[in-house]
Amino acid sequence: SSALMGYVAKVNAEKALQLAQNDFLPVAEIIEQSRKAYLEKTSKAQDKGTIIHRFMEEYSKDRNEKKAFDRPLKWIKKEFDDKPSKAEMKQVKIGAKGFIKWVNEQEDLEFLETEQVVYSQKYAFIGRFDVKIRLNGDILNTDYKTSKEIYTSQIYQAGGYDIADSE
């Protein structure tokens, strides 16, 4: 049916955008991996990383803590007809408070853009950075991370965003 085809197209497109955001893959590989994403979809309502990420994205827009919590929960209810458990929300709030603390500790921080897709024609990759900020006079394209460590791959990822954005 056309409704089912719309659902399949939507889920596959979301997978392609997710791959573009998290990995530097050739466009052909992103298409191949997202082609059957509709078969893999599972509820993310209990995924605290997804919720924290959404919180940070929403908080970046207007620094309104209540709205930044409410909008991801509404999205989960609409998208998955589910809600996170109390234990998961406790973890989300810990992550959110850490992010707010970091934001408040920055003397010269301005959120410029969120969720911007960038493409490098020269190197044939696509990605989507979470946020463009001005921090102490520098403009940075970056991703929100919930891990406690900084990994080399994350540095490469941010550098790739800068390359694609400058093109």
mmCIF file of C-alpha atoms in Angstrom:
data_model
loop_
_atom_site.group_PDB
_atom_site.id
_atom_site.type_symbol
_atom_site.label_atom_id
_atom_site.label_comp_id
_atom_site.label_asym_id
_atom_site.label_seq_id
_atom_site.Cartn_x
_atom_site.Cartn_y
_atom_site.Cartn_z
ATOM 1 C CA SER A 1 0.000 0.000 0.000
ATOM 2 C CA SER A 2 1.089 3.587 -0.449
ATOM 3 C CA ALA A 3 0.985 4.146 3.333
ATOM 4 C CA LEU A 4 3.376 1.239 3.890
ATOM 5 C CA MET A 5 5.648 2.434 1.087
ATOM 6 C CA GLY A 6 5.762 5.855 2.737
ATOM 7 C CA TYR A 7 6.739 4.253 6.044
ATOM 8 C CA VAL A 8 9.500 2.199 4.363
ATOM 9 C CA ALA A 9 10.835 5.264 2.550
ATOM 10 C CA LYS A 10 10.799 7.298 5.774
ATOM 11 C CA VAL A 11 12.632 4.668 7.844
ATOM 12 C CA ASN A 12 15.210 4.060 5.108
ATOM 13 C CA ALA A 13 15.821 7.796 4.699
ATOM 14 C CA GLU A 14 16.227 8.199 8.469
ATOM 15 C CA LYS A 15 18.786 5.381 8.450
ATOM 16 C CA ALA A 16 20.693 7.084 5.625
ATOM 17 C CA LEU A 17 20.770 10.352 7.586
ATOM 18 C CA GLN A 18 21.892 8.497 10.707
ATOM 19 C CA LEU A 19 24.740 6.839 8.807
ATOM 20 C CA ALA A 20 25.688 10.172 7.291
ATOM 21 C CA GLN A 21 25.779 11.694 10.767
ATOM 22 C CA ASN A 22 27.809 9.013 12.513
ATOM 23 C CA ASP A 23 30.158 7.665 9.902
ATOM 24 C CA PHE A 24 32.228 8.853 7.009
ATOM 25 C CA LEU A 25 31.078 6.370 4.430
ATOM 26 C CA PRO A 26 30.974 6.516 0.668
ATOM 27 C CA VAL A 27 27.528 7.580 -0.508
ATOM 28 C CA ALA A 28 27.009 4.209 -2.240
ATOM 29 C CA GLU A 29 27.659 2.421 1.072
ATOM 30 C CA ILE A 30 25.183 4.651 2.924
ATOM 31 C CA ILE A 31 22.535 3.834 0.327
ATOM 32 C CA GLU A 32 23.269 0.105 0.518
ATOM 33 C CA GLN A 33 23.167 -0.004 4.320
ATOM 34 C CA SER A 34 19.965 2.037 4.543
ATOM 35 C CA ARG A 35 18.139 0.164 1.770
ATOM 36 C CA LYS A 36 16.563 -2.367 4.174
ATOM 37 C CA ALA A 37 16.532 -0.300 7.353
ATOM 38 C CA TYR A 38 12.777 -0.730 7.670
ATOM 39 C CA LEU A 39 13.470 -4.375 8.563
ATOM 40 C CA GLU A 40 15.711 -3.385 11.488
ATOM 41 C CA LYS A 41 13.702 -0.650 13.211
ATOM 42 C CA THR A 42 13.356 -1.117 16.954
ATOM 43 C CA SER A 43 12.030 1.159 19.653
ATOM 44 C CA LYS A 44 14.524 3.729 20.901
ATOM 45 C CA ALA A 45 12.334 4.813 23.775
ATOM 46 C CA GLN A 46 14.588 3.046 26.281
ATOM 47 C CA ASP A 47 17.822 4.251 24.644
ATOM 48 C CA LYS A 48 19.141 6.882 27.040
ATOM 49 C CA GLY A 49 21.851 7.956 24.583
ATOM 50 C CA THR A 50 19.210 8.849 22.006
ATOM 51 C CA ILE A 51 17.188 10.792 24.556
ATOM 52 C CA ILE A 52 20.214 12.668 25.942
ATOM 53 C CA HIS A 53 21.305 13.503 22.400
ATOM 54 C CA ARG A 54 17.841 14.858 21.605
ATOM 55 C CA PHE A 55 17.882 16.847 24.853
ATOM 56 C CA MET A 56 21.210 18.477 23.939
ATOM 57 C CA GLU A 57 19.935 19.279 20.448
ATOM 58 C CA GLU A 58 16.786 20.864 21.832
ATOM 59 C CA TYR A 59 18.638 22.748 24.584
ATOM 60 C CA SER A 60 20.977 24.189 21.947
ATOM 61 C CA LYS A 61 18.025 25.836 20.227
ATOM 62 C CA ASP A 62 16.823 28.028 23.096
ATOM 63 C CA ARG A 63 18.468 26.939 26.375
ATOM 64 C CA ASN A 64 15.055 26.164 27.815
ATOM 65 C CA GLU A 65 15.524 23.113 30.044
ATOM 66 C CA LYS A 66 11.821 22.230 30.353
ATOM 67 C CA LYS A 67 11.221 22.382 26.598
ATOM 68 C CA ALA A 68 14.452 20.475 25.990
ATOM 69 C CA PHE A 69 13.070 17.600 28.093
ATOM 70 C CA ASP A 70 9.491 17.793 26.814
ATOM 71 C CA ARG A 71 10.218 17.777 23.058
ATOM 72 C CA PRO A 72 12.226 14.502 22.991
ATOM 73 C CA LEU A 73 9.598 12.760 25.122
ATOM 74 C CA LYS A 74 6.845 13.917 22.756
ATOM 75 C CA TRP A 75 8.953 12.698 19.812
ATOM 76 C CA ILE A 76 9.363 9.250 21.418
ATOM 77 C CA LYS A 77 5.633 9.025 22.117
ATOM 78 C CA LYS A 78 4.776 10.019 18.540
ATOM 79 C CA GLU A 79 7.486 7.991 16.792
ATOM 80 C CA PHE A 80 7.442 4.822 18.901
ATOM 81 C CA ASP A 81 4.228 5.066 20.942
ATOM 82 C CA ASP A 82 6.339 4.436 24.012
ATOM 83 C CA LYS A 83 8.009 6.240 26.889
ATOM 84 C CA PRO A 84 11.276 5.756 28.754
ATOM 85 C CA SER A 85 11.294 4.077 32.145
ATOM 86 C CA LYS A 86 11.914 6.036 35.357
ATOM 87 C CA ALA A 87 15.376 4.457 35.597
ATOM 88 C CA GLU A 88 16.227 5.570 32.070
ATOM 89 C CA MET A 89 14.959 9.091 32.741
ATOM 90 C CA LYS A 90 17.140 9.259 35.857
ATOM 91 C CA GLN A 91 20.174 8.520 33.667
ATOM 92 C CA VAL A 92 19.007 11.020 31.048
ATOM 93 C CA LYS A 93 18.696 13.743 33.688
ATOM 94 C CA ILE A 94 22.239 13.059 34.911
ATOM 95 C CA GLY A 95 23.542 13.435 31.345
ATOM 96 C CA ALA A 96 21.434 16.533 30.722
ATOM 97 C CA LYS A 97 22.609 18.198 33.933
ATOM 98 C CA GLY A 98 26.221 17.492 32.922
ATOM 99 C CA PHE A 99 25.639 19.127 29.558
ATOM 100 C CA ILE A 100 23.968 22.176 31.117
ATOM 101 C CA LYS A 101 26.868 22.476 33.570
ATOM 102 C CA TRP A 102 29.370 22.417 30.693
ATOM 103 C CA VAL A 103 27.375 25.041 28.754
ATOM 104 C CA ASN A 104 27.203 27.306 31.803
ATOM 105 C CA GLU A 105 30.958 26.973 32.415
ATOM 106 C CA GLN A 106 31.757 28.396 28.974
ATOM 107 C CA GLU A 107 32.320 32.139 29.054
ATOM 108 C CA ASP A 108 31.908 32.743 25.326
ATOM 109 C CA LEU A 109 29.607 30.113 23.810
ATOM 110 C CA GLU A 110 27.010 30.699 21.130
ATOM 111 C CA PHE A 111 24.966 28.010 19.387
ATOM 112 C CA LEU A 112 24.780 28.873 15.680
ATOM 113 C CA GLU A 113 23.143 25.908 13.869
ATOM 114 C CA THR A 114 21.930 22.414 14.670
ATOM 115 C CA GLU A 115 21.654 19.247 12.581
ATOM 116 C CA GLN A 116 23.316 20.548 9.421
ATOM 117 C CA VAL A 117 24.022 18.099 6.571
ATOM 118 C CA VAL A 118 27.375 18.629 4.847
ATOM 119 C CA TYR A 119 28.843 16.903 1.800
ATOM 120 C CA SER A 120 32.361 16.658 0.449
ATOM 121 C CA GLN A 121 32.334 16.366 -3.303
ATOM 122 C CA LYS A 122 36.123 16.096 -3.339
ATOM 123 C CA TYR A 123 36.231 13.132 -0.909
ATOM 124 C CA ALA A 124 32.744 11.733 -1.661
ATOM 125 C CA PHE A 125 31.315 11.564 1.841
ATOM 126 C CA ILE A 126 28.284 13.005 3.535
ATOM 127 C CA GLY A 127 27.715 13.755 7.186
ATOM 128 C CA ARG A 128 25.544 15.703 9.553
ATOM 129 C CA PHE A 129 27.020 17.559 12.473
ATOM 130 C CA ASP A 130 24.914 18.077 15.567
ATOM 131 C CA VAL A 131 25.829 21.657 16.279
ATOM 132 C CA LYS A 132 27.869 24.567 15.005
ATOM 133 C CA ILE A 133 29.087 26.745 17.849
ATOM 134 C CA ARG A 134 31.170 29.814 18.374
ATOM 135 C CA LEU A 135 33.422 29.102 21.359
ATOM 136 C CA ASN A 136 35.980 31.691 22.434
ATOM 137 C CA GLY A 137 35.891 33.214 18.950
ATOM 138 C CA ASP A 138 36.377 29.912 17.088
ATOM 139 C CA ILE A 139 33.598 28.440 14.942
ATOM 140 C CA LEU A 140 33.369 24.676 15.393
ATOM 141 C CA ASN A 141 31.231 21.974 13.774
ATOM 142 C CA THR A 142 30.811 19.162 16.235
ATOM 143 C CA ASP A 143 28.742 16.282 17.505
ATOM 144 C CA TYR A 144 27.294 15.651 20.914
ATOM 145 C CA LYS A 145 28.826 12.623 22.587
ATOM 146 C CA THR A 146 27.672 10.877 25.729
ATOM 147 C CA SER A 147 30.810 8.800 26.233
ATOM 148 C CA LYS A 148 33.224 9.655 29.026
ATOM 149 C CA GLU A 149 36.247 9.453 26.729
ATOM 150 C CA ILE A 150 37.313 11.334 23.608
ATOM 151 C CA TYR A 151 38.214 8.928 20.821
ATOM 152 C CA THR A 152 40.443 9.565 17.817
ATOM 153 C CA SER A 153 37.557 8.695 15.495
ATOM 154 C CA GLN A 154 35.530 11.555 17.002
ATOM 155 C CA ILE A 155 38.318 14.016 16.191
ATOM 156 C CA TYR A 156 38.441 12.729 12.607
ATOM 157 C CA GLN A 157 34.670 13.011 12.419
ATOM 158 C CA ALA A 158 34.699 16.672 13.486
ATOM 159 C CA GLY A 159 37.561 17.388 11.070
ATOM 160 C CA GLY A 160 35.567 15.799 8.269
ATOM 161 C CA TYR A 161 32.630 18.055 9.057
ATOM 162 C CA ASP A 162 34.909 21.078 8.777
ATOM 163 C CA ILE A 163 36.265 19.891 5.416
ATOM 164 C CA ALA A 164 32.788 19.279 4.008
ATOM 165 C CA ASP A 165 31.388 22.505 5.447
ATOM 166 C CA SER A 166 34.197 24.554 3.933
ATOM 167 C CA GLU A 167 33.462 23.122 0.484
#
